[in-house]
Amino acid sequence: MFSGDHIMQTHSSRISGFHNLPMADRLAKLVDISGLTPDAAEHLANTGNLEAAIADSMIENAIGTMNIPLGVATNMIVDGRDVLIPMATEESSVVAAVCNAARQCRDSGGFVTSMSGSLMIAQIQLTQVPDPEFARLRILEQKAQIQQVCDDTDPVLLKHGGGFRDLEVRVLNEARGGAMVVTHLIVDTRDAMGANAVNSMAEAVAPLIAQWTGGRPYLRILSNLADRRLARARATWTLDAIGGEAVRDGIISAYEFAHIDPYRAATHNKGIMNGVSAVVLASGNDTRAVEAGAHAYAARSGQYRSLTHFEVDRDGNLVGTIEMPLAVGLVGGATKSHPTAQVVLDILGVDSADQLARVFAAVGLAQNFSALKALATTGIQKGHMALHAKNIAVMAGAVGAEIEAVARELIARGKVRVDIAEECLQQMRA
Ligand code: NAD
């Protein structure tokens, strides 16, 4: 591994013209400034299966790529279809959790999903409006013209069956500088996540709103609280499949804890996002957009709560549900430009953004089931540690077959620590 000893201490971070350099020259400059070793430089120059030219076109100042393991979760049935779930994650146990949960609900049919729609919201903020309620009505009266402007902005979206659907205008009175009038453009973005699509519409409509109301428009951007794009999934776990009533009741108690306590809910929902973000990332979609939406939705009642619910059905089985905003696409962003994302979409075998979001919701529910089951029974560390031990072995310097051997020894000793791993390694190599 490459030590961090050489990190820039004396050089300025102001590098004029850095972004204009070809990617290889940018890397050379970075190596020079940061004093990276030739090994580290060679490591960064290897962009793996993402061509340097593509990486360079995706973000600014690219100097390399960063590989994250891509795993495939097995056993999932979603809406009667067997689906393999590619997941990009650096965290051990995430893929295994989905496999385990899916295996335990396979016999009862797997996951059943649905979607509320594919509507996104773009917000236009209007300030300095002396008569906000009057302005609100003036804007609402112009719905037909607003629709025309929005649809003219994106004829391709229109061709794919999307476009403007509705208009909402809210008056927010809490602002220090007087009331704000906030217009929501509600747009069906079909198979696109839709951020760029609706942002362009908001920018096109804003000057008209200013003209009609005399107010001053500022922000024109989508809301990541995509509460008109909710993905839902449900599943049944029989008592036989999960190991009896005590396990079921433990899972329900764990869920109730998250429902009533935000400290627990944050960790509970983080676990859900372990699954969701991994598959969102693998598909080239925007993890931050989905995460922001999920957490805002979890707090919609005024208290931050669980995104899932667990109950007991009339036959005594455990039933779980999830509902969360899932603004993801099959076109746009990196979904089309990243070659791995394209392969991932082929593996998922979905043909609409709606289907994609529904699979993602099922993954979130599966992940949560496994976490709650582990927490309510053996504790999370047992399963985690087996996988974590391999990371610790690598940290201690194990390579090749040593990784598995050191990990096994750490588990056997019941001490998954890097100092113990170093000791094991020394003994093995002696
Ligand atoms: P985009 O603009 O790249 O692609 C969407 C466009 O593709 C549509 O506007 C439409 O013209 C066209 N299109 C072709 N086939 C389509 C189909 N079947 N259905 C729908 N549209 C079709 O991408 P986008 O989805 O508008 O935006 C997503 C990107 O925006 C992501 O990269 C995201 O990271 C980024 N972004 C996010 C935020 C945010 O979440 N706050 C803000 C800005 C940008």
Short mmCIF file of C-alpha atoms and ligand atoms in Angstrom, two decimals:
data_model
loop_
_atom_site.label_atom_id
_atom_site.label_comp_id
_atom_site.label_asym_id
_atom_site.label_seq_id
_atom_site.Cartn_x
_atom_site.Cartn_y
_atom_site.Cartn_z
CA MET A 1 0.00 0.00 0.00
CA PHE A 2 1.03 3.58 -0.52
CA SER A 3 1.80 5.60 2.57
CA GLY A 4 0.28 9.02 3.09
CA ASP A 5 3.63 10.45 4.24
CA HIS A 6 4.09 12.52 1.12
CA ILE A 7 0.88 14.50 1.29
CA MET A 8 1.30 18.09 0.21
CA GLN A 9 2.62 20.23 3.02
CA THR A 10 4.38 23.14 1.37
CA HIS A 11 2.69 23.67 -1.99
CA SER A 12 -0.19 25.95 -2.71
CA SER A 13 -3.50 24.35 -3.68
CA ARG A 14 -3.96 27.11 -6.22
CA ILE A 15 -2.99 25.39 -9.46
CA SER A 16 -3.70 27.70 -12.32
CA GLY A 17 -5.05 26.01 -15.47
CA PHE A 18 -5.26 22.57 -13.80
CA HIS A 19 -8.63 21.84 -15.35
CA ASN A 20 -7.38 22.64 -18.86
CA LEU A 21 -4.63 20.01 -18.74
CA PRO A 22 -5.10 16.58 -20.34
CA MET A 23 -5.85 13.99 -17.64
CA ALA A 24 -2.39 12.40 -17.79
CA ASP A 25 -0.70 15.80 -17.36
CA ARG A 26 -2.99 16.61 -14.45
CA LEU A 27 -1.90 13.40 -12.77
CA ALA A 28 1.76 14.17 -13.46
CA LYS A 29 1.35 17.59 -11.88
CA LEU A 30 -0.37 16.10 -8.84
CA VAL A 31 2.39 13.51 -8.47
CA ASP A 32 4.97 16.25 -8.64
CA ILE A 33 3.24 18.55 -6.15
CA SER A 34 2.24 15.86 -3.67
CA GLY A 35 5.50 13.95 -3.92
CA LEU A 36 3.69 10.68 -4.66
CA THR A 37 5.86 7.62 -5.17
CA PRO A 38 6.15 6.12 -8.68
CA ASP A 39 4.06 3.17 -7.41
CA ALA A 40 1.28 5.47 -6.26
CA ALA A 41 1.40 7.35 -9.57
CA GLU A 42 1.19 4.10 -11.52
CA HIS A 43 -1.70 3.00 -9.33
CA LEU A 44 -3.67 6.18 -10.06
CA ALA A 45 -2.91 5.96 -13.79
CA ASN A 46 -4.61 2.56 -13.96
CA THR A 47 -8.26 3.44 -14.49
CA GLY A 48 -9.37 -0.20 -14.68
CA ASN A 49 -12.50 -0.83 -16.68
CA LEU A 50 -13.51 2.83 -16.83
CA GLU A 51 -11.65 4.37 -19.74
CA ALA A 52 -9.70 7.47 -18.75
CA ALA A 53 -11.44 9.50 -21.46
CA ILE A 54 -14.87 8.62 -20.05
CA ALA A 55 -13.83 9.41 -16.48
CA ASP A 56 -12.41 12.71 -17.70
CA SER A 57 -15.69 13.58 -19.38
CA MET A 58 -17.73 12.80 -16.26
CA ILE A 59 -16.23 15.18 -13.68
CA GLU A 60 -13.87 18.13 -13.46
CA ASN A 61 -10.16 17.77 -12.72
CA ALA A 62 -10.24 13.96 -13.02
CA ILE A 63 -6.89 12.33 -12.28
CA GLY A 64 -7.94 8.68 -12.02
CA THR A 65 -10.74 6.37 -10.95
CA MET A 66 -11.53 4.56 -7.74
CA ASN A 67 -12.68 0.98 -7.84
CA ILE A 68 -15.33 -0.27 -5.44
CA PRO A 69 -16.25 -3.97 -5.32
CA LEU A 70 -19.31 -4.92 -7.35
CA GLY A 71 -21.15 -7.91 -5.90
CA VAL A 72 -24.30 -9.70 -6.97
CA ALA A 73 -27.03 -10.48 -4.46
CA THR A 74 -28.84 -13.73 -5.22
CA ASN A 75 -32.24 -15.20 -4.23
CA MET A 76 -34.34 -12.10 -4.96
CA ILE A 77 -37.80 -12.49 -6.43
CA VAL A 78 -39.44 -9.18 -7.29
CA ASP A 79 -43.00 -9.21 -8.59
CA GLY A 80 -42.71 -12.87 -9.47
CA ARG A 81 -39.45 -12.43 -11.40
CA ASP A 82 -36.07 -13.75 -10.30
CA VAL A 83 -33.67 -10.81 -10.30
CA LEU A 84 -29.92 -10.71 -9.67
CA ILE A 85 -28.95 -7.52 -7.87
CA PRO A 86 -25.58 -5.93 -8.70
CA MET A 87 -24.38 -3.88 -5.72
CA ALA A 88 -21.41 -1.51 -5.57
CA THR A 89 -20.24 -1.12 -2.00
CA GLU A 90 -17.13 -0.92 0.11
CA GLU A 91 -18.92 -2.28 3.19
CA SER A 92 -18.66 -5.97 3.95
CA SER A 93 -21.91 -7.82 4.77
CA VAL A 94 -24.16 -5.61 2.62
CA VAL A 95 -24.49 -8.11 -0.24
CA ALA A 96 -24.83 -11.07 2.12
CA ALA A 97 -27.65 -9.33 4.00
CA VAL A 98 -29.76 -9.03 0.85
CA CYS A 99 -29.08 -12.67 -0.15
CA ASN A 100 -30.16 -13.90 3.31
CA ALA A 101 -33.33 -11.84 3.55
CA ALA A 102 -34.36 -12.79 0.02
CA ARG A 103 -33.78 -16.50 0.67
CA GLN A 104 -36.02 -16.37 3.74
CA CYS A 105 -38.99 -14.88 1.86
CA ARG A 106 -38.58 -16.81 -1.42
CA ASP A 107 -41.08 -19.48 -0.46
CA SER A 108 -43.71 -16.88 0.33
CA GLY A 109 -43.26 -15.23 -3.07
CA GLY A 110 -40.48 -12.72 -2.52
CA PHE A 111 -41.18 -9.01 -2.86
CA VAL A 112 -44.27 -7.32 -4.26
CA THR A 113 -43.70 -3.75 -5.38
CA SER A 114 -45.51 -0.70 -6.73
CA MET A 115 -44.81 2.92 -7.54
CA SER A 116 -46.82 6.10 -6.99
CA GLY A 117 -45.69 7.64 -10.30
CA SER A 118 -42.70 9.28 -11.92
CA LEU A 119 -43.42 12.89 -11.02
CA MET A 120 -40.65 15.27 -10.04
CA ILE A 121 -41.02 18.72 -8.50
CA ALA A 122 -39.06 21.79 -9.60
CA GLN A 123 -39.19 24.79 -7.27
CA ILE A 124 -39.08 28.45 -8.25
CA GLN A 125 -38.41 30.77 -5.34
CA LEU A 126 -39.92 34.25 -5.63
CA THR A 127 -39.04 36.95 -3.09
CA GLN A 128 -39.95 40.59 -2.51
CA VAL A 129 -43.60 40.00 -3.30
CA PRO A 130 -45.75 42.63 -1.56
CA ASP A 131 -49.01 40.73 -2.11
CA PRO A 132 -48.07 37.03 -1.92
CA GLU A 133 -51.58 35.58 -1.88
CA PHE A 134 -52.58 37.71 -4.86
CA ALA A 135 -49.40 36.64 -6.65
CA ARG A 136 -50.14 33.01 -5.89
CA LEU A 137 -53.45 33.19 -7.75
CA ARG A 138 -51.93 35.08 -10.67
CA ILE A 139 -49.42 32.30 -11.13
CA LEU A 140 -52.01 29.54 -10.83
CA GLU A 141 -54.14 31.28 -13.52
CA GLN A 142 -51.27 30.86 -15.99
CA LYS A 143 -51.16 27.07 -15.81
CA ALA A 144 -51.72 26.60 -19.55
CA GLN A 145 -48.90 28.93 -20.50
CA ILE A 146 -46.58 27.40 -17.91
CA GLN A 147 -47.36 23.97 -19.33
CA GLN A 148 -46.53 25.22 -22.82
CA VAL A 149 -43.18 26.70 -21.75
CA CYS A 150 -42.20 23.55 -19.82
CA ASP A 151 -43.13 21.21 -22.63
CA ASP A 152 -41.37 23.35 -25.24
CA THR A 153 -38.21 23.15 -23.10
CA ASP A 154 -37.93 19.37 -23.46
CA PRO A 155 -39.51 17.98 -26.63
CA VAL A 156 -37.57 14.71 -26.20
CA LEU A 157 -39.18 14.13 -22.81
CA LEU A 158 -42.54 14.92 -24.38
CA LYS A 159 -41.89 12.36 -27.10
CA HIS A 160 -41.30 9.75 -24.40
CA GLY A 161 -44.69 10.44 -22.82
CA GLY A 162 -43.46 12.82 -20.12
CA GLY A 163 -43.80 16.56 -19.57
CA PHE A 164 -45.61 19.08 -17.39
CA ARG A 165 -48.45 17.64 -15.31
CA ASP A 166 -49.45 20.10 -12.62
CA LEU A 167 -48.81 23.37 -10.85
CA GLU A 168 -48.72 24.16 -7.15
CA VAL A 169 -47.99 27.52 -5.54
CA ARG A 170 -47.15 27.85 -1.85
CA VAL A 171 -46.76 30.97 0.27
CA LEU A 172 -44.07 30.58 2.93
CA ASN A 173 -44.48 33.22 5.58
CA GLU A 174 -41.56 32.49 7.87
CA ALA A 175 -38.85 34.20 5.80
CA ARG A 176 -37.13 37.20 7.43
CA GLY A 177 -37.39 39.35 4.30
CA GLY A 178 -41.16 38.87 3.98
CA ALA A 179 -43.22 36.12 2.41
CA MET A 180 -41.78 33.85 -0.27
CA VAL A 181 -43.95 32.55 -3.06
CA VAL A 182 -42.74 29.13 -4.14
CA THR A 183 -44.00 27.64 -7.39
CA HIS A 184 -43.84 23.89 -7.91
CA LEU A 185 -43.72 22.59 -11.46
CA ILE A 186 -44.82 18.98 -11.34
CA VAL A 187 -43.32 17.10 -14.23
CA ASP A 188 -43.45 13.50 -15.36
CA THR A 189 -39.85 12.65 -16.19
CA ARG A 190 -40.56 9.05 -17.27
CA ASP A 191 -37.32 7.07 -17.53
CA ALA A 192 -35.07 9.96 -16.50
CA MET A 193 -34.25 10.90 -12.91
CA GLY A 194 -35.13 14.31 -14.24
CA ALA A 195 -32.99 16.83 -12.34
CA ASN A 196 -31.63 18.54 -15.44
CA ALA A 197 -34.95 18.22 -17.20
CA VAL A 198 -36.96 20.03 -14.52
CA ASN A 199 -34.21 22.52 -13.65
CA SER A 200 -34.28 23.74 -17.26
CA MET A 201 -38.05 24.12 -17.06
CA ALA A 202 -37.82 26.11 -13.82
CA GLU A 203 -35.26 28.44 -15.39
CA ALA A 204 -37.49 28.96 -18.42
CA VAL A 205 -40.63 29.71 -16.36
CA ALA A 206 -39.05 31.96 -13.68
CA PRO A 207 -38.84 35.19 -15.75
CA LEU A 208 -42.52 34.88 -16.63
CA ILE A 209 -43.46 34.50 -12.98
CA ALA A 210 -41.42 37.60 -12.16
CA GLN A 211 -43.23 39.51 -14.90
CA TRP A 212 -46.71 38.45 -13.72
CA THR A 213 -46.09 39.19 -10.05
CA GLY A 214 -43.40 41.88 -9.82
CA GLY A 215 -41.48 39.59 -7.47
CA ARG A 216 -37.85 38.64 -7.69
CA PRO A 217 -37.02 35.02 -8.61
CA TYR A 218 -33.94 33.42 -7.02
CA LEU A 219 -33.62 29.65 -6.81
CA ARG A 220 -34.84 27.48 -9.66
CA ILE A 221 -34.09 23.85 -8.93
CA LEU A 222 -35.70 20.48 -8.30
CA SER A 223 -36.69 19.22 -4.87
CA ASN A 224 -35.02 15.98 -3.84
CA LEU A 225 -38.02 15.31 -1.63
CA ALA A 226 -39.55 13.37 -4.54
CA ASP A 227 -42.73 12.48 -2.68
CA ARG A 228 -44.64 12.00 -5.91
CA ARG A 229 -42.21 9.29 -6.92
CA LEU A 230 -42.59 6.82 -4.08
CA ALA A 231 -41.43 3.25 -4.51
CA ARG A 232 -43.09 0.62 -2.35
CA ALA A 233 -42.23 -2.98 -1.55
CA ARG A 234 -43.70 -5.59 0.78
CA ALA A 235 -42.76 -9.13 1.74
CA THR A 236 -43.86 -11.92 4.06
CA TRP A 237 -41.47 -13.95 6.20
CA THR A 238 -43.05 -17.06 7.69
CA LEU A 239 -42.22 -18.17 11.22
CA ASP A 240 -40.64 -21.34 9.82
CA ALA A 241 -38.41 -19.34 7.52
CA ILE A 242 -37.12 -16.97 10.18
CA GLY A 243 -36.86 -19.35 13.12
CA GLY A 244 -39.96 -18.77 15.21
CA GLU A 245 -41.94 -16.28 17.23
CA ALA A 246 -39.09 -14.98 19.34
CA VAL A 247 -37.18 -13.87 16.25
CA ARG A 248 -40.34 -12.28 14.77
CA ASP A 249 -41.07 -10.39 17.97
CA GLY A 250 -37.46 -9.28 18.27
CA ILE A 251 -37.59 -7.82 14.75
CA ILE A 252 -40.85 -6.01 15.50
CA SER A 253 -39.47 -4.60 18.71
CA ALA A 254 -36.36 -3.40 16.84
CA TYR A 255 -38.59 -1.73 14.25
CA GLU A 256 -40.72 -0.06 16.94
CA PHE A 257 -37.56 1.29 18.54
CA ALA A 258 -36.70 2.99 15.22
CA HIS A 259 -40.25 4.26 14.82
CA ILE A 260 -40.20 6.11 18.14
CA ASP A 261 -36.54 7.11 18.53
CA PRO A 262 -34.63 9.24 15.98
CA TYR A 263 -31.26 8.08 17.37
CA ARG A 264 -32.18 4.52 16.46
CA ALA A 265 -34.06 5.53 13.27
CA ALA A 266 -30.90 7.15 11.83
CA THR A 267 -29.02 3.85 12.11
CA HIS A 268 -32.02 1.82 10.98
CA ASN A 269 -32.39 3.94 7.82
CA LYS A 270 -28.64 3.94 7.28
CA GLY A 271 -28.91 0.16 7.06
CA ILE A 272 -31.67 0.47 4.47
CA MET A 273 -29.48 2.81 2.46
CA ASN A 274 -26.60 0.31 2.65
CA GLY A 275 -28.63 -1.71 0.18
CA VAL A 276 -30.36 1.05 -1.75
CA SER A 277 -27.27 3.23 -2.28
CA ALA A 278 -25.20 0.23 -3.39
CA VAL A 279 -27.59 -0.64 -6.19
CA VAL A 280 -28.26 3.03 -7.03
CA LEU A 281 -24.50 3.56 -7.42
CA ALA A 282 -24.04 0.38 -9.44
CA SER A 283 -26.73 1.55 -11.88
CA GLY A 284 -25.00 4.92 -12.38
CA ASN A 285 -27.73 6.82 -10.55
CA ASP A 286 -27.29 9.66 -8.07
CA THR A 287 -26.88 8.24 -4.55
CA ARG A 288 -27.03 11.64 -2.86
CA ALA A 289 -30.32 12.53 -4.52
CA VAL A 290 -31.88 9.27 -3.34
CA GLU A 291 -30.40 9.59 0.15
CA ALA A 292 -31.59 13.19 0.59
CA GLY A 293 -35.08 12.18 -0.53
CA ALA A 294 -35.16 9.17 1.76
CA HIS A 295 -34.13 11.07 4.88
CA ALA A 296 -36.42 14.03 4.20
CA TYR A 297 -39.31 11.61 3.66
CA ALA A 298 -38.47 9.80 6.90
CA ALA A 299 -38.90 13.12 8.72
CA ARG A 300 -42.15 14.14 7.02
CA SER A 301 -44.26 13.81 10.19
CA GLY A 302 -41.99 16.23 12.05
CA GLN A 303 -40.15 13.36 13.71
CA TYR A 304 -37.48 11.38 11.91
CA ARG A 305 -38.75 7.78 11.74
CA SER A 306 -38.16 4.40 10.11
CA LEU A 307 -38.70 4.08 6.35
CA THR A 308 -39.92 0.52 6.90
CA HIS A 309 -42.70 -1.02 8.98
CA PHE A 310 -42.88 -4.53 10.42
CA GLU A 311 -46.09 -6.15 11.65
CA VAL A 312 -47.65 -9.57 12.29
CA ASP A 313 -50.25 -10.78 9.78
CA ARG A 314 -53.37 -12.80 10.60
CA ASP A 315 -51.43 -16.08 10.29
CA GLY A 316 -48.73 -14.95 12.67
CA ASN A 317 -46.15 -14.29 9.92
CA LEU A 318 -43.83 -11.34 9.90
CA VAL A 319 -44.77 -8.84 7.20
CA GLY A 320 -42.56 -5.93 6.21
CA THR A 321 -43.14 -2.86 4.05
CA ILE A 322 -41.06 0.04 2.78
CA GLU A 323 -42.09 3.28 1.10
CA MET A 324 -39.56 5.88 0.04
CA PRO A 325 -38.89 8.42 -2.71
CA LEU A 326 -36.79 6.83 -5.43
CA ALA A 327 -35.91 9.24 -8.20
CA VAL A 328 -33.76 7.11 -10.47
CA GLY A 329 -33.46 6.74 -14.21
CA LEU A 330 -32.43 4.52 -17.07
CA VAL A 331 -31.31 7.52 -19.10
CA GLY A 332 -29.45 10.66 -18.06
CA GLY A 333 -26.57 11.23 -15.68
CA ALA A 334 -24.01 8.43 -15.61
CA THR A 335 -26.55 5.71 -16.41
CA LYS A 336 -25.71 5.85 -20.11
CA SER A 337 -22.13 7.12 -19.97
CA HIS A 338 -20.68 4.67 -17.45
CA PRO A 339 -20.05 1.32 -19.16
CA THR A 340 -20.38 -0.67 -15.91
CA ALA A 341 -23.76 0.95 -15.20
CA GLN A 342 -24.93 -0.24 -18.60
CA VAL A 343 -23.92 -3.82 -17.81
CA VAL A 344 -25.59 -3.54 -14.39
CA LEU A 345 -28.86 -2.44 -16.02
CA ASP A 346 -28.61 -5.45 -18.35
CA ILE A 347 -28.17 -7.78 -15.35
CA LEU A 348 -31.17 -6.21 -13.60
CA GLY A 349 -33.20 -6.78 -16.75
CA VAL A 350 -35.51 -3.82 -16.17
CA ASP A 351 -37.04 -1.81 -18.97
CA SER A 352 -38.35 1.24 -17.15
CA ALA A 353 -37.20 3.60 -14.41
CA ASP A 354 -40.36 2.62 -12.54
CA GLN A 355 -39.29 -1.05 -12.48
CA LEU A 356 -35.77 -0.04 -11.47
CA ALA A 357 -37.00 2.00 -8.50
CA ARG A 358 -39.27 -0.83 -7.38
CA VAL A 359 -36.38 -3.31 -7.35
CA PHE A 360 -34.35 -0.79 -5.34
CA ALA A 361 -37.12 -0.49 -2.74
CA ALA A 362 -37.20 -4.29 -2.42
CA VAL A 363 -33.44 -4.27 -1.83
CA GLY A 364 -33.89 -1.67 0.93
CA LEU A 365 -36.50 -3.80 2.66
CA ALA A 366 -34.37 -6.94 2.34
CA GLN A 367 -31.36 -5.17 3.80
CA ASN A 368 -33.39 -3.88 6.71
CA PHE A 369 -34.90 -7.29 7.48
CA SER A 370 -31.45 -8.86 7.73
CA ALA A 371 -30.06 -6.10 9.92
CA LEU A 372 -33.01 -6.25 12.31
CA LYS A 373 -32.89 -10.03 12.45
CA ALA A 374 -29.19 -10.03 13.25
CA LEU A 375 -29.61 -7.28 15.85
CA ALA A 376 -32.55 -9.00 17.47
CA THR A 377 -30.82 -12.40 17.65
CA THR A 378 -27.06 -12.97 17.52
CA GLY A 379 -26.13 -9.29 17.37
CA ILE A 380 -24.71 -7.55 14.33
CA GLN A 381 -21.05 -8.23 15.01
CA LYS A 382 -21.07 -11.99 14.49
CA GLY A 383 -21.95 -11.79 10.80
CA HIS A 384 -20.07 -8.54 10.31
CA MET A 385 -16.90 -9.74 11.92
CA ALA A 386 -16.49 -12.74 9.64
CA LEU A 387 -16.33 -10.38 6.67
CA HIS A 388 -14.65 -7.56 8.52
CA ALA A 389 -11.84 -9.93 9.52
CA LYS A 390 -10.75 -10.03 5.88
CA ASN A 391 -10.48 -6.23 5.80
CA ILE A 392 -8.42 -6.33 8.97
CA ALA A 393 -6.17 -9.00 7.45
CA VAL A 394 -5.56 -6.77 4.42
CA MET A 395 -4.87 -3.81 6.74
CA ALA A 396 -2.23 -5.91 8.46
CA GLY A 397 -0.55 -6.58 5.11
CA ALA A 398 -1.94 -10.01 4.19
CA VAL A 399 -1.99 -10.81 0.49
CA GLY A 400 -3.47 -13.64 -1.60
CA ALA A 401 -4.25 -16.79 0.37
CA GLU A 402 -2.96 -15.16 3.56
CA ILE A 403 -6.10 -12.99 3.72
CA GLU A 404 -8.45 -15.93 4.21
CA ALA A 405 -6.03 -17.70 6.57
CA VAL A 406 -5.48 -14.65 8.79
CA ALA A 407 -9.23 -13.87 8.82
CA ARG A 408 -9.99 -17.44 9.91
CA GLU A 409 -7.42 -17.23 12.68
CA LEU A 410 -8.82 -13.90 13.94
CA ILE A 411 -12.32 -15.36 14.13
CA ALA A 412 -11.03 -18.48 15.86
CA ARG A 413 -9.28 -16.36 18.47
CA GLY A 414 -12.39 -14.16 18.83
CA LYS A 415 -10.19 -11.07 18.39
CA VAL A 416 -10.65 -9.25 15.10
CA ARG A 417 -7.92 -6.66 15.60
CA VAL A 418 -5.15 -5.40 13.39
CA ASP A 419 -2.40 -6.01 15.98
CA ILE A 420 -3.51 -9.65 16.30
CA ALA A 421 -3.65 -9.92 12.51
CA GLU A 422 -0.05 -8.67 12.27
CA GLU A 423 0.99 -11.23 14.86
CA CYS A 424 -0.77 -14.04 12.92
CA LEU A 425 0.87 -12.92 9.72
CA GLN A 426 4.33 -12.91 11.28
CA GLN A 427 3.78 -16.42 12.60
CA MET A 428 2.53 -17.66 9.22
CA ARG A 429 5.46 -16.16 7.38
CA ALA A 430 8.06 -17.34 9.89
P1 NAD B 1 -30.31 14.24 -18.38
O1 NAD B 1 -30.67 15.65 -18.58
O2 NAD B 1 -28.92 13.82 -18.66
O3 NAD B 1 -31.30 13.31 -19.22
C1 NAD B 1 -32.67 13.48 -19.20
C2 NAD B 1 -33.18 13.79 -20.59
O4 NAD B 1 -33.09 12.63 -21.42
C3 NAD B 1 -34.64 14.17 -20.59
O5 NAD B 1 -34.78 15.53 -20.24
C4 NAD B 1 -35.05 13.85 -22.01
O6 NAD B 1 -34.81 14.96 -22.86
C5 NAD B 1 -34.10 12.74 -22.44
N1 NAD B 1 -34.72 11.41 -22.56
C6 NAD B 1 -34.41 10.48 -23.50
N2 NAD B 1 -35.14 9.37 -23.33
C7 NAD B 1 -35.94 9.57 -22.28
C8 NAD B 1 -36.92 8.76 -21.61
N3 NAD B 1 -37.23 7.52 -22.01
N4 NAD B 1 -37.52 9.26 -20.52
C9 NAD B 1 -37.24 10.49 -20.08
N5 NAD B 1 -36.34 11.31 -20.68
C10 NAD B 1 -35.69 10.85 -21.78
O7 NAD B 1 -30.60 13.75 -16.91
P2 NAD B 1 -31.72 14.06 -15.85
O8 NAD B 1 -32.38 12.76 -15.53
O9 NAD B 1 -32.58 15.21 -16.22
O10 NAD B 1 -30.81 14.49 -14.60
C11 NAD B 1 -30.09 13.54 -13.88
C12 NAD B 1 -28.72 14.10 -13.54
O11 NAD B 1 -28.83 15.36 -12.89
C13 NAD B 1 -27.96 13.20 -12.59
O12 NAD B 1 -26.64 13.07 -13.07
C14 NAD B 1 -27.94 14.00 -11.29
O13 NAD B 1 -26.80 13.69 -10.55
C15 NAD B 1 -27.92 15.41 -11.79
N6 NAD B 1 -28.37 16.48 -10.89
C16 NAD B 1 -28.98 16.22 -9.69
C17 NAD B 1 -29.40 17.28 -8.90
C18 NAD B 1 -30.10 16.97 -7.60
O14 NAD B 1 -30.48 15.83 -7.37
N7 NAD B 1 -30.31 17.96 -6.73
C19 NAD B 1 -29.20 18.60 -9.33
C20 NAD B 1 -28.60 18.81 -10.55
C21 NAD B 1 -28.19 17.76 -11.35
#
